[in-house]
Short mmCIF file of C-alpha atoms in Angstrom, two decimals:
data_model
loop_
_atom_site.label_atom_id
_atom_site.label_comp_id
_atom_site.label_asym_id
_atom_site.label_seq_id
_atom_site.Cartn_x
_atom_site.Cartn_y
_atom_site.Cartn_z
CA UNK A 800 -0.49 19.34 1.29
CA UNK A 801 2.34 16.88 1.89
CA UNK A 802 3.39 14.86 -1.56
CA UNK A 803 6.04 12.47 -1.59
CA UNK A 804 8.91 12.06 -4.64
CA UNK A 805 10.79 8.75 -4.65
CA UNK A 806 14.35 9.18 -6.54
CA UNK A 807 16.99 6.50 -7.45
CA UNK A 808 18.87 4.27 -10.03
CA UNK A 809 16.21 2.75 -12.72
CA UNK A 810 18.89 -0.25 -12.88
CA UNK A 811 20.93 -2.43 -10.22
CA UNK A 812 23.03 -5.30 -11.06
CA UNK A 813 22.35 -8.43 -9.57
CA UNK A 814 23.90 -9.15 -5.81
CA UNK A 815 24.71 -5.62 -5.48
CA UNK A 816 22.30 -2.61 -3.43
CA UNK A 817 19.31 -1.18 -4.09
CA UNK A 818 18.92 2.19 -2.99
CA UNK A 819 16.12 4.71 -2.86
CA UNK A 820 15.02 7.97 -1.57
CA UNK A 821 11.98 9.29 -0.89
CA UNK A 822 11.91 13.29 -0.33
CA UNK A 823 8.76 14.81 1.39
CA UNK A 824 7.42 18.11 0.85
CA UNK A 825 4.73 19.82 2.24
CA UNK A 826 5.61 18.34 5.76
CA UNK A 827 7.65 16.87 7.80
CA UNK A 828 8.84 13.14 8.90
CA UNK A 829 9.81 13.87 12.03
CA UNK A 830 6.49 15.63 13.62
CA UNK A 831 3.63 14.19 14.18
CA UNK A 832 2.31 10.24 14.65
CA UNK A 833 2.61 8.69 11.28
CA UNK A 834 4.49 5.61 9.35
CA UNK A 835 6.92 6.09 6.43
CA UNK A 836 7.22 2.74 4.73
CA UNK A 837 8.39 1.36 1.51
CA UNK A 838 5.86 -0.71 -0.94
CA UNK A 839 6.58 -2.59 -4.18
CA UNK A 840 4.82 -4.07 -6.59
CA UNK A 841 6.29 -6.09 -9.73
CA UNK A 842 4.56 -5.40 -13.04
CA UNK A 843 1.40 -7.33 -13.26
CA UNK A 844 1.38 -8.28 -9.39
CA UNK A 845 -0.11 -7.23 -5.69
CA UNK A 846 1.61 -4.97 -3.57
CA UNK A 847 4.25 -6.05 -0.77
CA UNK A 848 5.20 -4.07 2.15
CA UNK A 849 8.62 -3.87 2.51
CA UNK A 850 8.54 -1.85 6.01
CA UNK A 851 7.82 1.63 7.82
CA UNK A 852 10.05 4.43 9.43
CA UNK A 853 7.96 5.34 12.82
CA UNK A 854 8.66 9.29 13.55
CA UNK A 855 10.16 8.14 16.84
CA UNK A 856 12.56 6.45 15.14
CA UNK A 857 11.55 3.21 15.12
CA UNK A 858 11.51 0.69 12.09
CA UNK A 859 9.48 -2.78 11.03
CA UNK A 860 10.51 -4.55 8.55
CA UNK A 861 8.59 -7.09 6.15
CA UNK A 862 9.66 -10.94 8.06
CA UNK A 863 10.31 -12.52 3.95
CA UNK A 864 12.95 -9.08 3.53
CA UNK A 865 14.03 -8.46 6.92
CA UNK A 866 17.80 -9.86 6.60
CA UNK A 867 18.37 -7.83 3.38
CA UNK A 868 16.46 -4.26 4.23
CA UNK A 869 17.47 -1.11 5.83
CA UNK A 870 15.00 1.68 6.15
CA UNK A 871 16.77 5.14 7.84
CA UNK A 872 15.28 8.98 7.55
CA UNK A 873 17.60 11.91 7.45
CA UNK A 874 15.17 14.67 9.03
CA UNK A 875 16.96 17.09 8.16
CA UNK A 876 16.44 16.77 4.22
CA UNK A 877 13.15 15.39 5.36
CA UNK A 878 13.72 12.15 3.32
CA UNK A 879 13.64 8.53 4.19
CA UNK A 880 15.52 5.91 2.35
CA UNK A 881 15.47 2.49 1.58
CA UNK A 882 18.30 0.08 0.92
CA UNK A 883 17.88 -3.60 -0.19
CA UNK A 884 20.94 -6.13 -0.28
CA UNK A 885 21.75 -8.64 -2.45
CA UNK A 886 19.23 -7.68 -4.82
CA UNK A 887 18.07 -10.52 -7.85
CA UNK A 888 15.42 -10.12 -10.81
CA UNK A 889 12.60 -11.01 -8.22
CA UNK A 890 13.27 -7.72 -6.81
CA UNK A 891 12.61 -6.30 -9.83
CA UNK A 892 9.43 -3.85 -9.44
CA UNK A 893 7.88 -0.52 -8.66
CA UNK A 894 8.73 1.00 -5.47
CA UNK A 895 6.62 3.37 -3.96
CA UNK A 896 6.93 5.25 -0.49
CA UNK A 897 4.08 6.18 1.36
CA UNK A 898 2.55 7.81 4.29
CA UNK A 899 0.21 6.23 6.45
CA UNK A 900 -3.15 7.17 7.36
CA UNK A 901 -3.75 9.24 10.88
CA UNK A 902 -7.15 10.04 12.29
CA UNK A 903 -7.41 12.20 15.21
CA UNK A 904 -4.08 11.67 15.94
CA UNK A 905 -4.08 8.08 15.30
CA UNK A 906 -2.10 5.62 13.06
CA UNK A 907 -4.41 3.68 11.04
CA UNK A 908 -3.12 1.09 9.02
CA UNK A 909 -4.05 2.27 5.36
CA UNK A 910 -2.12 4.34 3.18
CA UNK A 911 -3.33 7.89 2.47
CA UNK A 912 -0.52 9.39 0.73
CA UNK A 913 1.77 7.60 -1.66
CA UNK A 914 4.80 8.80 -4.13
CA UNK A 915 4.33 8.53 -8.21
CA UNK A 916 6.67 5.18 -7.91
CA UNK A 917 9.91 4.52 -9.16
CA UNK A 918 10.66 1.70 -11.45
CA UNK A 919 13.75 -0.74 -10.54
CA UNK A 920 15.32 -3.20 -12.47
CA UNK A 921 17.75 -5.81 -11.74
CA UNK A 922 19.61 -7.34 -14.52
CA UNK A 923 23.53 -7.25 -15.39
CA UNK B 1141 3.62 -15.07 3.65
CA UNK B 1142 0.26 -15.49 1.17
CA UNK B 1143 -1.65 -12.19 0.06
CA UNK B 1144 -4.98 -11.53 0.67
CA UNK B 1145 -7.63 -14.00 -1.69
CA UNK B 1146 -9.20 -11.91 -4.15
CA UNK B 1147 -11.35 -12.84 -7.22
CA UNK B 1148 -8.92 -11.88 -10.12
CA UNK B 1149 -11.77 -10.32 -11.97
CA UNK B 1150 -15.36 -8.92 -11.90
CA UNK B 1151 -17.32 -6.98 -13.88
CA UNK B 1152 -20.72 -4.78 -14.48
CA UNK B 1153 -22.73 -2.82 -16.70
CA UNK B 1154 -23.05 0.99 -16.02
CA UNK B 1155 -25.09 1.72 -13.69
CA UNK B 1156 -24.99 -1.57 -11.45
CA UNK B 1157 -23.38 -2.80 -8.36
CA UNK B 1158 -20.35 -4.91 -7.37
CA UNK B 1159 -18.63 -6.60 -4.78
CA UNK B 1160 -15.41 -7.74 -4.25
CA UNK B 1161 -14.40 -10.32 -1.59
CA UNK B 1162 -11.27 -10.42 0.49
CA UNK B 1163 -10.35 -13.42 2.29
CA UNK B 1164 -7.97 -13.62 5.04
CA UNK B 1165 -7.54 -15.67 8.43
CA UNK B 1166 -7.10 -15.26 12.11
CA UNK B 1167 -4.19 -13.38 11.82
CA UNK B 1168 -5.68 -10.41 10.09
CA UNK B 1169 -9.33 -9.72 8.78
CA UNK B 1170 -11.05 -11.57 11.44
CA UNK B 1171 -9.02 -10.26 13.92
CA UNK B 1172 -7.88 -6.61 13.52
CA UNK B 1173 -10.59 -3.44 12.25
CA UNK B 1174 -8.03 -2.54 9.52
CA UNK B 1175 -8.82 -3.42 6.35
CA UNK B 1176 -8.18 -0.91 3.69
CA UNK B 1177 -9.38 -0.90 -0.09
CA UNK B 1178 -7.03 0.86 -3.14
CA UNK B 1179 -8.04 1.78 -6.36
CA UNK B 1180 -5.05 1.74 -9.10
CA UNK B 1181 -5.42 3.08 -12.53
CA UNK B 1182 -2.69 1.42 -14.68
CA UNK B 1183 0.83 3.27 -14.25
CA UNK B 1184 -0.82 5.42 -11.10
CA UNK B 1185 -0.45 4.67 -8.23
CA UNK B 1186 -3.11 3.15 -5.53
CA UNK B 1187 -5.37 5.32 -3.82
CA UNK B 1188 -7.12 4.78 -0.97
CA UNK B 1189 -11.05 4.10 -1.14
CA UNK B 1190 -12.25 2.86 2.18
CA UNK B 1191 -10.01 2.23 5.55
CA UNK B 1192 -11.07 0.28 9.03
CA UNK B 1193 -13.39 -2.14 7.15
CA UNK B 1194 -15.95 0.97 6.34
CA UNK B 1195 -14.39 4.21 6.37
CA UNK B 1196 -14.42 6.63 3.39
CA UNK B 1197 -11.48 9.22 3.45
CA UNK B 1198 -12.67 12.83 2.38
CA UNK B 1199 -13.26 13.25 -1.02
CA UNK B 1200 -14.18 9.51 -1.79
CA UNK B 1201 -17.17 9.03 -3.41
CA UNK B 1202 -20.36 7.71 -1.48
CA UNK B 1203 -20.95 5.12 -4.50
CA UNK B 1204 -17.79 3.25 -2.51
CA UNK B 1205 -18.35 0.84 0.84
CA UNK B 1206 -16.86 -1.24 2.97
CA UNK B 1207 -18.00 -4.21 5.16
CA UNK B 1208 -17.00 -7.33 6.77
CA UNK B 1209 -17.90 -10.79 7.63
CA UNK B 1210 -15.53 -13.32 9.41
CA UNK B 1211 -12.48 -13.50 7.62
CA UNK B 1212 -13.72 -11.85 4.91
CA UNK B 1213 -13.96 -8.02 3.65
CA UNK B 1214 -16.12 -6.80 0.97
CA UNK B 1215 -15.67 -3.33 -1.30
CA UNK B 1216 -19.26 -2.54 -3.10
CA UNK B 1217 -19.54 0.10 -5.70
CA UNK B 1218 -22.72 0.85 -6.62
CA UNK B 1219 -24.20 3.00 -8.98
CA UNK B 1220 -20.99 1.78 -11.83
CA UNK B 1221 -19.34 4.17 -13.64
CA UNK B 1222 -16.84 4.05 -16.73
CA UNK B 1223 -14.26 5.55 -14.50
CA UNK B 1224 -14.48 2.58 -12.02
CA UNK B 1225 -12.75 0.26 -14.21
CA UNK B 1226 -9.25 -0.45 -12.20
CA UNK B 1227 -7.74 -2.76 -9.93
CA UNK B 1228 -8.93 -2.69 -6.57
CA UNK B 1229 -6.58 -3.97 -3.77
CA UNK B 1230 -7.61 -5.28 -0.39
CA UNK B 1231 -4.90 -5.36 2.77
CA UNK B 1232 -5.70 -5.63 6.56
CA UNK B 1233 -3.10 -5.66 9.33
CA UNK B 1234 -1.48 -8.53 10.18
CA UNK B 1235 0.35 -10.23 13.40
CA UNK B 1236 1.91 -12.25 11.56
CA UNK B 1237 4.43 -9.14 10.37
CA UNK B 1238 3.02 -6.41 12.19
CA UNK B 1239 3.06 -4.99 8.43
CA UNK B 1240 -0.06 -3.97 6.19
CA UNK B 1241 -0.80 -7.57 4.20
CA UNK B 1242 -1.91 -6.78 0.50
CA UNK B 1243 -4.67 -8.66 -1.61
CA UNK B 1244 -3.29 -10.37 -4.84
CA UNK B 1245 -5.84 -7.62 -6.50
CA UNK B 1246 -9.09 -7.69 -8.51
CA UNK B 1247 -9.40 -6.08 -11.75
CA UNK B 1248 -12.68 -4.43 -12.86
CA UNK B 1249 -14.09 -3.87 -16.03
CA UNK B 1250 -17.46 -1.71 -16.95
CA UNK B 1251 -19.12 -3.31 -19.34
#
């Protein structure tokens, strides 16, 4: 049963980097057809995708995020990590990694499997 | 790029049924067969109720469906339970972002 953990500073100062991690177990990122992607949500709001780790390698990031977002996956540790630039209190949020949803060997676009979420704030 | 129109509340007596709309536009729940519904109990995080407009993933209960007209989705629970009460997110894919687009979310309360 694959479960995600994501892991990572509680607190960023303004204009620097936010970085998480999100560590799989039960699996593996780099087998099989799925998306790893990054969500967030700030308290009392929707949820925002912030973009997906393909396991061919490939990434897509969210258009409003794009300039400021890195998503890479170290297969080895079989994590995948997120890194957001220039971060300001509108960043602040929950982040949550999660896997998408595959039916006979098909990507679906839903979310089947997501991590507890990590709380992030930005403030100096 | 806007969320997904949801109603920001509805609610029911035990017992009864519900629906919540989605509204979206050409470049998503018209378009595409992928529109997903989450249920999120406060500090949990979403889980996944219904996927390509009508799908139930294993374990889901039967109580929960999916349908969709135009550019807009529907999630009906019938048969309300206590445990129900949550917010209940929409998203569909869209072109605009290739990305899953979210709902701004609909909280439910059992009367």
């Amino acid at each position: 049963q694959v479960q995600l953990q994501e892991s990572g500073p509680g607190l960023v100062k303004p204009s620097q980097t936010l970085s998480l991690t999100c560590t799989v177990s039960g699996g593996s990122i780099s087998s099989g057809n799925y998306y790893w992607s990054w969500i967030r949500q700030p308290a009392g709001k929707g949820l925002e995708c912030i973009g997906r780790f393909h396991s061919s390698g490939s990434t897509t990031y969210n258009p409003s995020l794009k300039s400021r977002v890195t998503i890479s996956a170290d297969t080895s540790k079989k994590q995948f990590s997120l890194k957001l630039d220039s971060v300001t209190a509108a960043d602040t949020a929950v982040y949550y990694c999660a896997r998408s949803l595959t039916v006979f060997g098909v990507i679906r676009h839903a979310f089947d499997i997501w991590g507890q979420g990590t709380m992030v704030t930005v403030s100096s | 790029q806007s969320a997904l129109t949801q109603p920001a509340s509805v609610s029911g007596s035990p017992g009864q049924s519900i629906t919540i709309s989605c509204t979206g536009t050409n470049s998503d729940i018209y378009t595409y067969n992928s529109v997903s519904w989450y249920q999120q109990h406060p500090a949990k995080a979403p889980k996944l109720m219904i996927y390509d407009v009508s799908n139930r993933p294993s374990g889901v209960s039967t109580r929960f469906s999916g349908s969709r007209s135009g550019n807009t989705a529907s999630l009906t629970i019938s048969g309300l339970q206590a445990e129900d009460e949550a917010d209940y997110y929409c998203s569909s894919y869209t072109s605009t972002s290739t990305l899953s687009l979210f709902g701004n979310g609909t909280k439910v309360t059992v009367l």
